[in-house]
Short mmCIF file of C-alpha atoms in Angstrom, two decimals:
data_model
loop_
_atom_site.label_atom_id
_atom_site.label_comp_id
_atom_site.label_asym_id
_atom_site.label_seq_id
_atom_site.Cartn_x
_atom_site.Cartn_y
_atom_site.Cartn_z
CA MET A 990 33.37 16.58 5.07
CA HIS A 991 30.66 18.49 6.25
CA LEU A 992 26.87 18.11 5.80
CA VAL A 993 23.82 20.33 6.88
CA ALA A 994 20.41 19.40 6.88
CA SER A 995 17.96 22.56 7.20
CA ASP A 996 14.35 22.16 7.64
CA LEU A 997 13.41 19.36 5.94
CA SER A 998 10.43 17.56 5.37
CA PHE A 999 9.38 14.77 3.23
CA GLY A 1000 6.24 12.64 2.89
CA TYR A 1001 4.23 10.55 0.77
CA PRO A 1002 1.04 11.38 -0.88
CA GLY A 1003 -1.45 11.62 2.03
CA ARG A 1004 1.04 10.58 4.76
CA PRO A 1005 3.82 12.88 6.09
CA VAL A 1006 7.00 11.22 7.14
CA LEU A 1007 9.36 13.84 8.45
CA THR A 1008 8.79 17.73 9.22
CA GLY A 1009 11.61 20.30 10.79
CA VAL A 1010 14.40 18.26 10.69
CA ASP A 1011 17.76 20.28 11.40
CA LEU A 1012 21.22 18.87 11.68
CA ARG A 1013 24.63 19.26 11.14
CA VAL A 1014 27.49 16.48 10.40
CA SER A 1015 31.08 17.16 10.44
CA ASP A 1016 34.36 14.97 11.24
CA GLY A 1017 34.42 13.24 14.37
CA VAL A 1018 30.76 13.72 15.07
CA ARG A 1019 28.89 10.44 15.55
CA LEU A 1020 25.02 10.95 15.50
CA GLY A 1021 22.53 8.01 16.69
CA VAL A 1022 19.14 8.30 15.26
CA VAL A 1023 16.61 6.95 16.96
CA GLY A 1024 12.86 6.65 16.93
CA GLU A 1025 9.79 4.37 16.94
CA ASN A 1026 9.52 2.14 13.83
CA GLY A 1027 8.06 4.28 10.86
CA SER A 1028 8.90 7.39 12.30
CA GLY A 1029 11.42 8.02 9.11
CA LYS A 1030 14.61 7.17 10.13
CA SER A 1031 15.58 4.87 6.93
CA THR A 1032 14.00 7.86 5.01
CA LEU A 1033 16.17 10.61 6.47
CA LEU A 1034 19.32 8.65 5.84
CA HIS A 1035 18.31 8.78 2.35
CA LEU A 1036 17.63 12.35 2.29
CA LEU A 1037 20.86 12.60 3.60
CA ALA A 1038 22.51 10.57 1.07
CA GLY A 1039 20.87 12.24 -1.82
CA ASP A 1040 18.52 9.03 -2.77
CA LEU A 1041 15.62 11.13 -2.01
CA VAL A 1042 14.28 14.61 -2.89
CA PRO A 1043 13.11 16.23 0.10
CA SER A 1044 9.37 17.75 -0.19
CA SER A 1045 10.92 21.42 1.36
CA GLY A 1046 14.32 22.38 3.17
CA GLU A 1047 18.00 21.74 1.43
CA VAL A 1048 20.93 19.27 2.17
CA ARG A 1049 24.38 20.72 1.72
CA ARG A 1050 27.20 18.09 1.61
CA SER A 1051 30.94 18.40 1.04
CA GLY A 1052 32.76 14.95 0.45
CA THR A 1053 31.75 11.09 -0.44
CA VAL A 1054 29.03 9.76 0.63
CA GLY A 1055 28.82 5.72 1.83
CA MET A 1056 25.68 4.09 2.88
CA VAL A 1057 24.51 0.49 4.56
CA GLU A 1058 20.54 -0.11 4.15
CA GLN A 1059 19.25 -2.63 6.09
CA GLU A 1060 18.31 -4.90 3.42
CA LEU A 1061 20.39 -5.23 -0.15
CA ALA A 1062 18.60 -6.17 -3.11
CA VAL A 1063 20.52 -7.91 -5.77
CA PRO A 1064 20.04 -8.32 -9.33
CA PRO A 1065 20.47 -12.41 -10.37
CA GLY A 1066 23.85 -13.02 -10.98
CA LEU A 1067 25.59 -10.35 -8.96
CA THR A 1068 28.67 -12.17 -7.01
CA VAL A 1069 30.63 -11.05 -3.76
CA GLY A 1070 33.25 -9.86 -5.76
CA ASP A 1071 31.09 -7.84 -8.26
CA LEU A 1072 30.21 -6.45 -5.14
CA VAL A 1073 33.65 -5.50 -3.85
CA ASP A 1074 34.94 -4.60 -7.39
CA ALA A 1075 31.99 -1.95 -7.70
CA THR A 1076 32.76 -0.38 -4.25
CA LEU A 1077 35.89 -0.17 -4.68
CA ALA A 1078 36.04 1.37 -8.44
CA ASP A 1079 36.91 4.92 -7.42
CA LEU A 1080 39.46 4.00 -4.88
CA ARG A 1081 41.37 1.73 -7.40
CA ARG A 1082 40.54 4.01 -10.57
CA LEU A 1083 42.22 6.95 -7.82
CA ALA A 1084 45.81 5.05 -7.17
CA ALA A 1085 46.12 3.96 -10.92
CA ASP A 1086 45.72 7.98 -11.38
CA LEU A 1087 48.32 8.86 -8.94
CA GLU A 1088 50.47 5.99 -10.27
CA ALA A 1089 50.19 7.35 -14.14
CA ALA A 1090 50.51 10.89 -13.12
CA ALA A 1091 53.94 9.58 -11.24
CA GLU A 1092 55.14 7.97 -14.00
CA ALA A 1093 54.19 11.01 -16.65
CA PHE A 1094 55.37 13.70 -14.62
CA ASP A 1095 57.62 16.05 -15.65
CA HIS A 1096 60.00 16.87 -13.33
CA ASP A 1097 61.33 19.94 -15.28
CA GLY A 1098 58.27 21.61 -15.69
CA GLY A 1099 55.60 19.88 -14.03
CA ASP A 1100 52.91 21.21 -11.82
CA LEU A 1101 53.63 19.72 -8.33
CA ARG A 1102 50.82 21.37 -6.56
CA GLU A 1103 48.41 19.24 -8.93
CA LEU A 1104 50.47 15.89 -7.90
CA GLY A 1105 50.60 16.84 -4.39
CA ASP A 1106 46.63 17.24 -4.44
CA LEU A 1107 46.17 14.11 -6.00
CA LEU A 1108 48.72 12.43 -3.52
CA ALA A 1109 46.97 13.83 -0.25
CA ARG A 1110 43.57 12.63 -1.57
CA VAL A 1111 45.02 9.05 -2.33
CA GLU A 1112 46.93 9.22 1.19
CA HIS A 1113 43.52 10.66 3.00
CA LEU A 1114 41.29 7.48 1.64
CA ALA A 1115 44.70 5.21 1.86
CA ALA A 1116 43.45 3.92 -1.75
CA TRP A 1117 46.70 1.82 -2.09
CA ASP A 1118 45.37 -0.30 0.92
CA ALA A 1119 41.96 -0.78 -0.34
CA ASP A 1120 42.00 -4.45 -1.03
CA ARG A 1121 43.74 -5.60 2.07
CA ARG A 1122 40.85 -3.69 3.94
CA VAL A 1123 38.14 -5.01 2.36
CA ASP A 1124 39.60 -8.92 3.08
CA GLU A 1125 40.20 -8.04 6.83
CA ALA A 1126 36.44 -6.35 6.88
CA LEU A 1127 35.13 -9.82 5.47
CA THR A 1128 37.29 -11.60 7.93
CA ARG A 1129 36.38 -9.49 10.75
CA LEU A 1130 32.29 -9.27 10.18
CA GLY A 1131 32.50 -13.38 9.26
CA ALA A 1132 31.12 -12.35 5.81
CA VAL A 1133 31.05 -14.66 2.74
CA ARG A 1134 35.35 -14.03 1.16
CA ASP A 1135 34.35 -16.31 -1.92
CA ARG A 1136 34.30 -13.84 -4.46
CA ASP A 1137 32.66 -16.44 -7.03
CA ARG A 1138 29.57 -16.79 -4.40
CA ALA A 1139 26.40 -15.21 -6.16
CA LEU A 1140 24.88 -12.76 -3.38
CA GLU A 1141 21.13 -14.15 -4.23
CA THR A 1142 22.08 -17.32 -2.74
CA LEU A 1143 23.15 -15.77 0.80
CA SER A 1144 20.75 -15.10 3.65
CA VAL A 1145 20.07 -11.08 4.26
CA GLY A 1146 22.25 -11.53 7.25
CA GLN A 1147 24.93 -12.40 4.84
CA ARG A 1148 24.88 -9.93 2.33
CA TYR A 1149 24.53 -7.41 4.63
CA ARG A 1150 27.55 -8.11 6.24
CA VAL A 1151 29.67 -8.00 2.79
CA ARG A 1152 27.94 -4.59 2.25
CA LEU A 1153 29.09 -3.32 5.32
CA ALA A 1154 33.05 -4.94 5.04
CA CYS A 1155 32.90 -3.30 1.70
CA ARG A 1156 31.94 0.32 2.83
CA LEU A 1157 33.87 0.26 5.67
CA ALA A 1158 36.93 -0.37 3.37
CA GLU A 1159 35.68 2.15 1.10
CA ARG A 1160 36.18 5.27 3.78
CA ALA A 1161 34.09 7.41 2.43
CA ASP A 1162 34.15 10.89 4.13
CA LEU A 1163 30.24 10.57 5.40
CA LEU A 1164 29.17 6.74 6.52
CA LEU A 1165 25.39 6.41 6.72
CA LEU A 1166 24.82 3.12 8.30
CA ASP A 1167 21.16 1.51 8.72
CA GLU A 1168 20.58 -0.72 11.99
CA PRO A 1169 24.56 -2.00 11.36
CA THR A 1170 24.24 -4.35 14.14
CA ASN A 1171 21.43 -6.44 13.13
CA HIS A 1172 23.61 -9.40 11.59
CA LEU A 1173 26.93 -9.33 13.87
CA ASP A 1174 28.03 -11.48 16.30
CA ASP A 1175 30.43 -10.15 19.26
CA SER A 1176 33.42 -10.31 16.79
CA GLY A 1177 31.48 -8.53 14.23
CA LEU A 1178 30.45 -5.79 16.77
CA GLU A 1179 34.05 -5.21 18.24
CA TYR A 1180 34.99 -4.78 14.46
CA LEU A 1181 32.09 -2.19 13.99
CA THR A 1182 32.62 -0.08 17.32
CA GLU A 1183 36.38 0.30 16.40
CA ALA A 1184 35.79 0.97 12.90
CA VAL A 1185 33.11 3.61 13.80
CA LEU A 1186 35.23 5.31 16.83
CA GLY A 1187 38.05 5.49 14.27
CA TRP A 1188 36.36 6.88 11.36
CA HIS A 1189 38.12 10.00 9.76
CA GLY A 1190 34.96 11.79 8.64
CA GLY A 1191 31.32 11.82 10.19
CA VAL A 1192 28.89 8.78 11.17
CA VAL A 1193 24.86 8.90 11.12
CA LEU A 1194 23.54 5.74 12.14
CA VAL A 1195 20.17 4.49 12.72
CA THR A 1196 20.43 1.93 15.57
CA HIS A 1197 18.56 0.19 18.20
CA ASP A 1198 21.05 -1.01 19.86
CA ARG A 1199 21.65 0.43 23.44
CA GLU A 1200 25.12 -0.84 23.84
CA LEU A 1201 26.35 0.67 20.76
CA ILE A 1202 24.73 3.89 21.48
CA ASP A 1203 26.81 4.26 24.90
CA ASP A 1204 29.99 2.91 22.66
CA VAL A 1205 30.45 5.07 20.03
CA VAL A 1206 27.54 7.98 19.91
CA THR A 1207 28.51 11.60 20.31
CA ALA A 1208 24.74 12.69 20.11
CA VAL A 1209 21.19 11.05 19.77
CA TYR A 1210 18.70 12.74 17.18
CA ASP A 1211 15.49 11.74 17.57
CA LEU A 1212 12.63 11.60 15.41
CA ASP A 1213 9.65 10.30 17.79
CA PRO A 1214 7.02 13.51 18.45
CA SER A 1215 7.87 16.48 20.44
CA MET A 1216 6.07 19.47 22.20
CA ASP A 1217 6.73 22.07 18.87
CA GLY A 1218 6.34 18.76 16.64
CA SER A 1219 9.82 19.00 15.56
CA PRO A 1220 13.10 16.38 15.94
CA VAL A 1221 15.08 16.79 19.49
CA LEU A 1222 18.88 16.80 19.59
CA TYR A 1223 20.32 15.23 22.90
CA GLY A 1224 23.59 16.46 22.77
CA GLN A 1225 24.79 14.54 26.28
CA PRO A 1226 26.10 11.16 24.94
CA GLY A 1227 25.19 7.53 26.46
CA TYR A 1228 21.92 5.63 26.46
CA LEU A 1229 21.06 6.50 30.00
CA SER A 1230 21.61 9.96 29.53
CA TYR A 1231 19.31 10.01 26.44
CA ARG A 1232 16.54 8.39 28.16
CA PHE A 1233 16.66 10.16 31.21
CA ALA A 1234 16.58 13.68 29.33
CA LYS A 1235 13.63 12.77 27.06
CA ASN A 1236 11.64 11.24 29.85
CA GLN A 1237 12.00 14.79 31.43
CA ALA A 1238 11.03 16.42 28.31
CA LEU A 1239 7.63 14.16 27.89
CA GLN A 1240 6.66 14.96 31.70
CA ARG A 1241 7.00 18.88 30.99
CA TRP A 1242 5.21 18.46 27.79
CA LYS A 1243 2.10 16.54 29.58
CA GLN A 1244 2.58 18.97 33.04
CA ARG A 1245 2.10 21.75 30.30
CA TYR A 1246 -0.94 19.75 28.56
CA ARG A 1247 -2.64 19.34 31.79
CA ALA A 1248 -2.44 23.12 32.57
CA GLU A 1249 -3.99 23.82 29.54
CA GLN A 1250 -6.82 21.49 29.92
CA LYS A 1251 -7.38 22.75 33.04
CA ARG A 1252 -7.28 26.29 32.05
CA ALA A 1253 -9.51 25.60 29.03
CA ALA A 1254 -12.43 24.13 31.05
CA GLU A 1255 -12.47 26.99 33.38
CA LEU A 1256 -12.84 29.33 30.29
CA ALA A 1257 -15.39 27.10 29.05
CA PHE A 1258 -17.24 27.03 32.09
CA ARG A 1259 -16.83 30.82 32.47
CA LEU A 1260 -18.09 30.95 28.89
CA ASP A 1261 -21.32 28.87 29.84
CA ARG A 1262 -22.11 30.98 32.63
CA SER A 1263 -21.85 34.07 30.37
CA TYR A 1264 -24.16 33.01 27.97
CA GLU A 1265 -26.48 31.53 30.36
CA GLY A 1266 -26.55 34.93 31.75
CA LEU A 1267 -27.21 36.87 28.09
CA SER A 1268 -29.93 34.28 28.15
CA ASP A 1269 -32.01 35.42 30.92
CA GLU A 1270 -31.19 39.05 30.32
CA TRP A 1271 -31.49 39.37 26.66
CA ARG A 1272 -35.58 40.17 27.09
CA PRO A 1273 -35.32 42.26 30.52
CA PRO A 1274 -38.61 43.72 31.93
CA LYS A 1275 -38.73 47.46 31.69
CA GLY A 1276 -36.22 49.34 33.31
CA SER A 1277 -32.61 50.62 32.94
CA GLN A 1278 -30.82 48.65 35.22
CA LYS A 1279 -32.20 45.24 33.18
CA HIS A 1280 -30.93 46.93 30.24
CA ARG A 1281 -27.34 47.40 31.61
CA ARG A 1282 -27.23 43.91 33.40
CA GLY A 1283 -28.05 42.92 29.72
CA THR A 1284 -25.13 44.80 28.13
CA ARG A 1285 -23.11 43.45 30.86
CA ALA A 1286 -23.80 40.15 30.20
CA ARG A 1287 -22.94 40.26 26.30
CA ILE A 1288 -19.28 42.03 27.11
CA HIS A 1289 -18.61 39.10 29.46
CA VAL A 1290 -19.36 36.40 26.64
CA LYS A 1291 -17.24 38.95 24.20
CA ALA A 1292 -14.58 38.50 26.86
CA ALA A 1293 -14.75 35.22 27.34
CA ASP A 1294 -14.58 34.29 23.65
CA ARG A 1295 -11.44 36.54 23.22
CA LEU A 1296 -9.76 34.25 26.33
CA VAL A 1297 -10.93 30.88 24.58
CA GLU A 1298 -9.26 31.75 21.46
CA LYS A 1299 -6.28 33.07 22.95
CA LEU A 1300 -5.93 29.80 24.68
CA LYS A 1301 -6.51 28.14 21.49
CA ALA A 1302 -4.04 29.79 19.76
CA GLU A 1303 -1.49 29.34 22.61
CA ALA A 1304 -1.96 25.68 23.35
CA VAL A 1305 -0.04 22.72 22.54
CA ASP A 1306 -0.94 19.67 20.84
CA VAL A 1307 -1.80 16.62 22.97
CA PRO A 1308 1.33 14.24 23.37
CA PRO A 1309 0.71 11.76 20.95
CA PRO A 1310 0.83 8.66 23.33
CA PRO A 1311 3.76 6.78 22.08
CA LEU A 1312 2.84 2.98 21.20
CA GLU A 1313 2.93 0.91 24.49
CA LEU A 1314 3.50 -2.76 24.09
CA ALA A 1315 0.53 -4.53 25.87
CA PHE A 1316 1.94 -8.18 26.13
CA PRO A 1317 -0.97 -10.34 26.33
CA ASP A 1318 -1.54 -12.71 28.88
CA LEU A 1319 0.43 -15.93 27.71
CA PRO A 1320 -0.66 -19.50 29.19
CA ALA A 1321 2.31 -21.40 30.81
CA LEU A 1322 -0.41 -24.63 30.51
CA SER A 1323 -3.51 -26.20 29.04
CA PRO A 1324 -6.18 -27.79 31.10
CA GLY A 1325 -5.12 -31.58 32.56
CA TRP A 1326 -1.39 -30.84 31.47
CA ASP A 1327 1.34 -32.58 33.93
CA PRO A 1328 3.44 -29.43 35.15
CA ALA A 1329 6.23 -31.66 35.44
CA GLU A 1330 6.54 -32.75 32.00
CA PRO A 1331 8.73 -30.33 29.46
CA LEU A 1332 6.78 -28.43 26.57
CA VAL A 1333 9.42 -29.64 24.07
CA ASP A 1334 12.62 -32.29 24.54
CA LEU A 1335 14.99 -32.52 22.28
CA ARG A 1336 17.60 -35.02 22.07
CA SER A 1337 21.17 -35.22 19.88
CA PRO A 1338 19.80 -32.91 16.86
CA ARG A 1339 21.38 -33.53 13.66
CA VAL A 1340 19.86 -31.08 10.49
CA GLU A 1341 21.39 -31.30 7.29
CA SER A 1342 20.87 -28.96 4.16
CA PRO A 1343 19.21 -30.70 1.21
CA ASP A 1344 22.63 -31.39 -0.50
CA GLY A 1345 23.88 -33.34 2.90
CA ALA A 1346 25.82 -30.58 4.49
CA VAL A 1347 25.55 -30.61 8.13
CA ARG A 1348 23.79 -27.55 9.69
CA LEU A 1349 23.77 -28.40 13.25
CA ASP A 1350 25.29 -31.69 14.99
CA LEU A 1351 24.89 -31.53 18.82
CA PRO A 1352 25.32 -35.18 19.62
CA GLY A 1353 24.34 -36.12 23.28
CA THR A 1354 22.69 -33.00 23.76
CA ARG A 1355 19.57 -32.81 25.50
CA LEU A 1356 17.07 -29.59 25.36
CA ALA A 1357 14.12 -29.91 27.46
CA VAL A 1358 11.86 -26.27 28.12
CA PRO A 1359 9.07 -26.93 31.13
CA PRO A 1360 6.32 -24.81 31.41
CA SER A 1361 7.14 -21.20 31.95
CA GLY A 1362 10.88 -22.26 31.21
CA ARG A 1363 13.46 -20.11 29.72
CA LEU A 1364 16.49 -20.83 27.19
CA LEU A 1365 19.06 -18.03 26.22
CA VAL A 1366 20.96 -19.19 23.05
CA VAL A 1367 24.15 -17.49 22.44
CA GLY A 1368 27.48 -17.96 19.71
CA PRO A 1369 29.02 -16.45 17.14
CA ASN A 1370 27.19 -16.18 13.71
CA GLY A 1371 27.67 -19.71 11.51
CA THR A 1372 27.32 -21.79 14.61
CA GLY A 1373 23.80 -23.07 14.28
CA LYS A 1374 21.76 -20.83 16.60
CA SER A 1375 18.98 -20.21 13.98
CA THR A 1376 19.08 -23.95 13.26
CA LEU A 1377 18.96 -25.19 16.42
CA LEU A 1378 15.75 -23.08 16.98
CA GLY A 1379 14.15 -24.11 13.85
CA ALA A 1380 14.45 -28.09 15.04
CA PHE A 1381 13.09 -26.76 18.49
CA ALA A 1382 10.43 -25.32 16.69
CA ASP A 1383 9.59 -28.31 14.48
CA THR A 1384 10.15 -26.14 11.34
CA LEU A 1385 13.16 -27.94 10.47
CA PRO A 1386 13.29 -31.67 10.12
CA LEU A 1387 15.96 -33.52 12.05
CA ALA A 1388 18.67 -36.06 10.14
CA ARG A 1389 19.18 -37.41 13.43
CA GLY A 1390 17.90 -37.31 17.18
CA THR A 1391 14.46 -37.22 18.48
CA ARG A 1392 12.01 -34.30 19.21
CA THR A 1393 8.87 -34.77 21.14
CA SER A 1394 6.42 -32.22 22.46
CA ARG A 1395 3.06 -31.91 24.22
CA GLU A 1396 -0.30 -32.52 22.35
CA GLY A 1397 -2.07 -29.20 21.51
CA MET A 1398 1.12 -27.01 22.46
CA ARG A 1399 1.13 -23.91 20.55
CA ILE A 1400 4.04 -22.38 19.50
CA GLY A 1401 4.86 -18.78 18.39
CA VAL A 1402 8.00 -18.42 16.54
CA VAL A 1403 9.82 -15.47 15.13
CA GLY A 1404 12.71 -15.86 12.47
CA GLN A 1405 15.31 -14.13 11.96
CA GLU A 1406 14.40 -12.73 8.72
CA GLY A 1407 10.82 -12.39 9.26
CA ARG A 1408 7.59 -13.88 7.87
CA VAL A 1409 6.02 -10.81 6.34
CA PRO A 1410 6.27 -10.70 2.61
CA ASP A 1411 7.76 -7.60 0.70
CA GLY A 1412 6.55 -8.57 -2.54
CA GLY A 1413 3.61 -10.97 -4.32
CA ASP A 1414 0.06 -10.95 -3.22
CA GLY A 1415 0.65 -11.35 0.06
CA ALA A 1416 2.19 -7.94 0.51
CA LYS A 1417 -0.72 -6.13 -1.01
CA ARG A 1418 -2.90 -7.20 2.06
CA SER A 1419 -3.47 -4.74 4.82
CA GLY A 1420 -2.37 -5.82 8.28
CA PHE A 1421 -5.90 -6.69 9.49
CA ASP A 1422 -6.25 -8.94 6.34
CA ALA A 1423 -3.13 -10.71 6.73
CA TYR A 1424 -3.71 -11.20 10.58
CA ALA A 1425 -7.27 -13.06 9.52
CA VAL A 1426 -5.62 -14.92 7.02
CA GLU A 1427 -3.23 -16.24 9.59
CA ALA A 1428 -6.09 -17.12 12.21
CA LEU A 1429 -8.03 -18.78 9.88
CA ALA A 1430 -4.82 -21.27 8.77
CA LEU A 1431 -3.86 -21.74 12.15
CA LEU A 1432 -7.58 -22.56 13.22
CA ASP A 1433 -7.77 -25.12 10.14
CA ARG A 1434 -4.54 -26.83 11.62
CA GLY A 1435 -6.07 -27.29 14.90
CA GLU A 1436 -3.64 -24.86 16.36
CA LEU A 1437 -6.03 -21.93 16.99
CA ASP A 1438 -8.63 -21.77 20.41
CA PRO A 1439 -11.20 -18.96 19.03
CA ASP A 1440 -11.35 -17.83 22.73
CA HIS A 1441 -7.61 -17.45 22.93
CA LEU A 1442 -7.16 -15.00 19.94
CA VAL A 1443 -5.00 -12.51 20.68
CA PRO A 1444 -6.81 -9.11 18.77
CA VAL A 1445 -3.63 -7.38 16.42
CA ALA A 1446 -5.04 -4.18 17.32
CA ALA A 1447 -4.73 -4.57 21.25
CA LEU A 1448 -1.03 -5.19 21.40
CA GLY A 1449 -0.07 -1.48 21.22
CA LEU A 1450 2.63 -2.97 18.19
CA LEU A 1451 0.68 -0.66 15.16
CA THR A 1452 -1.48 1.86 15.07
CA GLU A 1453 -4.76 1.03 13.58
CA ASP A 1454 -3.54 3.35 10.49
CA GLU A 1455 -0.42 1.23 9.99
CA LEU A 1456 -2.84 -2.09 10.01
CA GLU A 1457 -5.27 -0.97 7.11
CA ARG A 1458 -2.23 0.06 5.02
CA PRO A 1459 -0.67 -2.83 2.82
CA LEU A 1460 2.13 -4.46 4.22
CA ARG A 1461 4.41 -3.72 1.51
CA GLU A 1462 4.08 0.12 2.42
CA LEU A 1463 5.35 -0.49 6.08
CA SER A 1464 8.83 -0.30 6.80
CA VAL A 1465 11.28 -2.55 7.72
CA GLY A 1466 10.79 -2.07 11.26
CA GLN A 1467 7.34 -2.10 11.22
CA ARG A 1468 7.04 -5.28 9.27
CA ARG A 1469 9.13 -6.95 12.09
CA ARG A 1470 6.50 -5.68 14.64
CA PHE A 1471 4.06 -7.51 12.76
CA ASP A 1472 6.41 -10.39 13.02
CA ILE A 1473 5.98 -10.56 16.77
CA ALA A 1474 1.95 -9.79 16.50
CA LEU A 1475 1.71 -12.82 14.09
CA ALA A 1476 3.62 -15.09 16.91
CA LEU A 1477 0.93 -13.94 19.64
CA LEU A 1478 -2.08 -14.27 17.50
CA HIS A 1479 -2.99 -17.75 19.14
CA ALA A 1480 -1.58 -17.07 22.52
CA PRO A 1481 1.19 -19.68 22.43
CA HIS A 1482 2.32 -21.79 25.43
CA LEU A 1483 5.94 -21.27 23.85
CA LEU A 1484 7.38 -18.51 22.03
CA VAL A 1485 11.07 -19.16 20.31
CA LEU A 1486 12.35 -15.87 19.20
CA ASP A 1487 15.59 -15.32 16.67
CA GLU A 1488 17.23 -11.82 17.21
CA PRO A 1489 14.00 -10.44 18.35
CA THR A 1490 15.41 -7.09 18.30
CA ASN A 1491 16.42 -6.87 15.04
CA HIS A 1492 14.95 -3.69 12.92
CA LEU A 1493 12.88 -2.22 16.20
CA SER A 1494 13.32 0.72 18.35
CA VAL A 1495 14.95 1.40 21.35
CA ASP A 1496 11.76 1.55 23.16
CA LEU A 1497 10.32 -1.30 22.12
CA VAL A 1498 13.65 -3.65 22.92
CA ASP A 1499 13.33 -2.25 26.17
CA ALA A 1500 9.28 -2.99 26.65
CA LEU A 1501 10.23 -6.40 25.04
CA THR A 1502 12.57 -7.54 27.75
CA ILE A 1503 10.27 -7.12 30.26
CA ALA A 1504 7.84 -9.12 28.81
CA PHE A 1505 9.95 -12.01 28.02
CA GLU A 1506 10.81 -11.84 32.07
CA ARG A 1507 7.42 -11.66 33.06
CA THR A 1508 5.20 -13.64 30.71
CA SER A 1509 3.39 -17.01 32.17
CA ALA A 1510 5.08 -18.75 28.51
CA ALA A 1511 8.11 -20.33 28.21
CA VAL A 1512 10.40 -18.40 26.24
CA VAL A 1513 13.75 -19.48 23.85
CA VAL A 1514 15.36 -16.44 22.67
CA ALA A 1515 18.59 -16.49 20.46
CA THR A 1516 20.29 -13.00 20.39
CA HIS A 1517 23.39 -10.97 19.55
CA ASP A 1518 21.84 -7.97 21.53
CA ARG A 1519 24.64 -7.54 24.36
CA ARG A 1520 22.26 -5.37 26.39
CA MET A 1521 19.36 -7.93 26.36
CA ARG A 1522 22.06 -10.93 27.16
CA ALA A 1523 23.08 -8.71 29.91
CA ASP A 1524 19.34 -8.57 31.02
CA LEU A 1525 18.50 -11.81 30.97
CA ALA A 1526 21.73 -13.07 32.47
CA GLY A 1527 19.72 -15.21 34.85
CA TRP A 1528 18.62 -17.68 32.36
CA PRO A 1529 19.98 -20.95 31.59
CA VAL A 1530 22.25 -20.22 28.48
CA LEU A 1531 23.13 -22.53 25.58
CA ALA A 1532 26.30 -21.67 24.29
CA LEU A 1533 27.30 -22.83 20.63
CA GLY A 1534 30.62 -22.54 18.96
#
């Protein structure tokens, strides 16, 4: 397998996305792609897969390509079995071709080379073992194994795990993964790590998972802006090595910019003085000396002009300041509240599906989060973490148990699958409009104090240009950032976050972790992110399952 991308660029009308992309992937290379949300990471994978045509440049590929996108759109009626069959169809056909060729082979005059090539291809892909591999992958990833189950009835995470299992079993020569850790628990992460480390071809993976970068990535390709405007390849493996090298490069960029600005100011001053001299001497009194001084003034102006133009030609652009999270000052209490009383007190919660199936049952369990309290919820997929957070935030009804909360308490919720619509009229709104609609809805419900409204543009989550675009034009990661902004809009006393790192950039994950530690508001987090769990190890922990 070999993949070469040369001078790729791509953009949408009026909005460039990628430029100057050069990368090479061969067998054994595991390239991690990082960058801010909206920098073109998913777009790059689609270019490498051949799903998009670059505006310029080219992609050369040899071998088969398998890609797992962040979100899987499925037509009605498609089942788990249909997806498995479609993914493994070529492998099964290859195995059948070998069996048919072997049975029909003429031992006296047959072409052994042709049969040998077919056998080598089957062995390379282990085509005879594909069905066992997909069963193992479905099991290890905690995916739905019922092949009659309609994909449209599954959650985003369940569908992703099914697709990921199929692609891992397929064994393509080039594997492209878009945020593969988003919906995996520890067992699934272990299996994914084993599969990627043992991959027989090349791997390109977009990820925010700092632990995965440490465990599997051989080099990091950063799409964030650089001094020369092109993406940067960091060849030293490991997240901390990448972070150190990037910070050093940014400091050099800023130092050169400051030097250029200082030189520009000096030349501007010199130019002004030269023009002043020209003005003073332009109409000199009689006498040859004054004429010569006027001539010299014009010469000085021309020299200063040339120096300024030379500086402009050699100058570097201002380092676009990366979006820095400006986490708001959230309140711990409202006036008159007793700091000794919990914000939410949940006891013996039991939650059932509409059909009566038990989703969560914790008899004898009490969860009480005080003002400025912390709670970290962990556990494998399927143990009810999201359901527990829904009961805690009062977005799911209790079949048994009690939930009490402070009157007037404001809760900010970030769900695992998000609130930003990807279709319908809601997706046509700009970020600013959608934020205003949410603010009015909260105001109508008495859940917003106008004096504590958090302006969306002040959070450092999205630029004003991004907020002016329709939500449907934003990337998955940008919509996730907007979800977080919606949760912060009304300055909540309590934040409840389900897998908050999903789809986010590594820089924002680092910043959010610090913000969760420092905020005065109470925070409840459910996460599979191993590095975040380690960073929040001092919090009280509720382990489910």
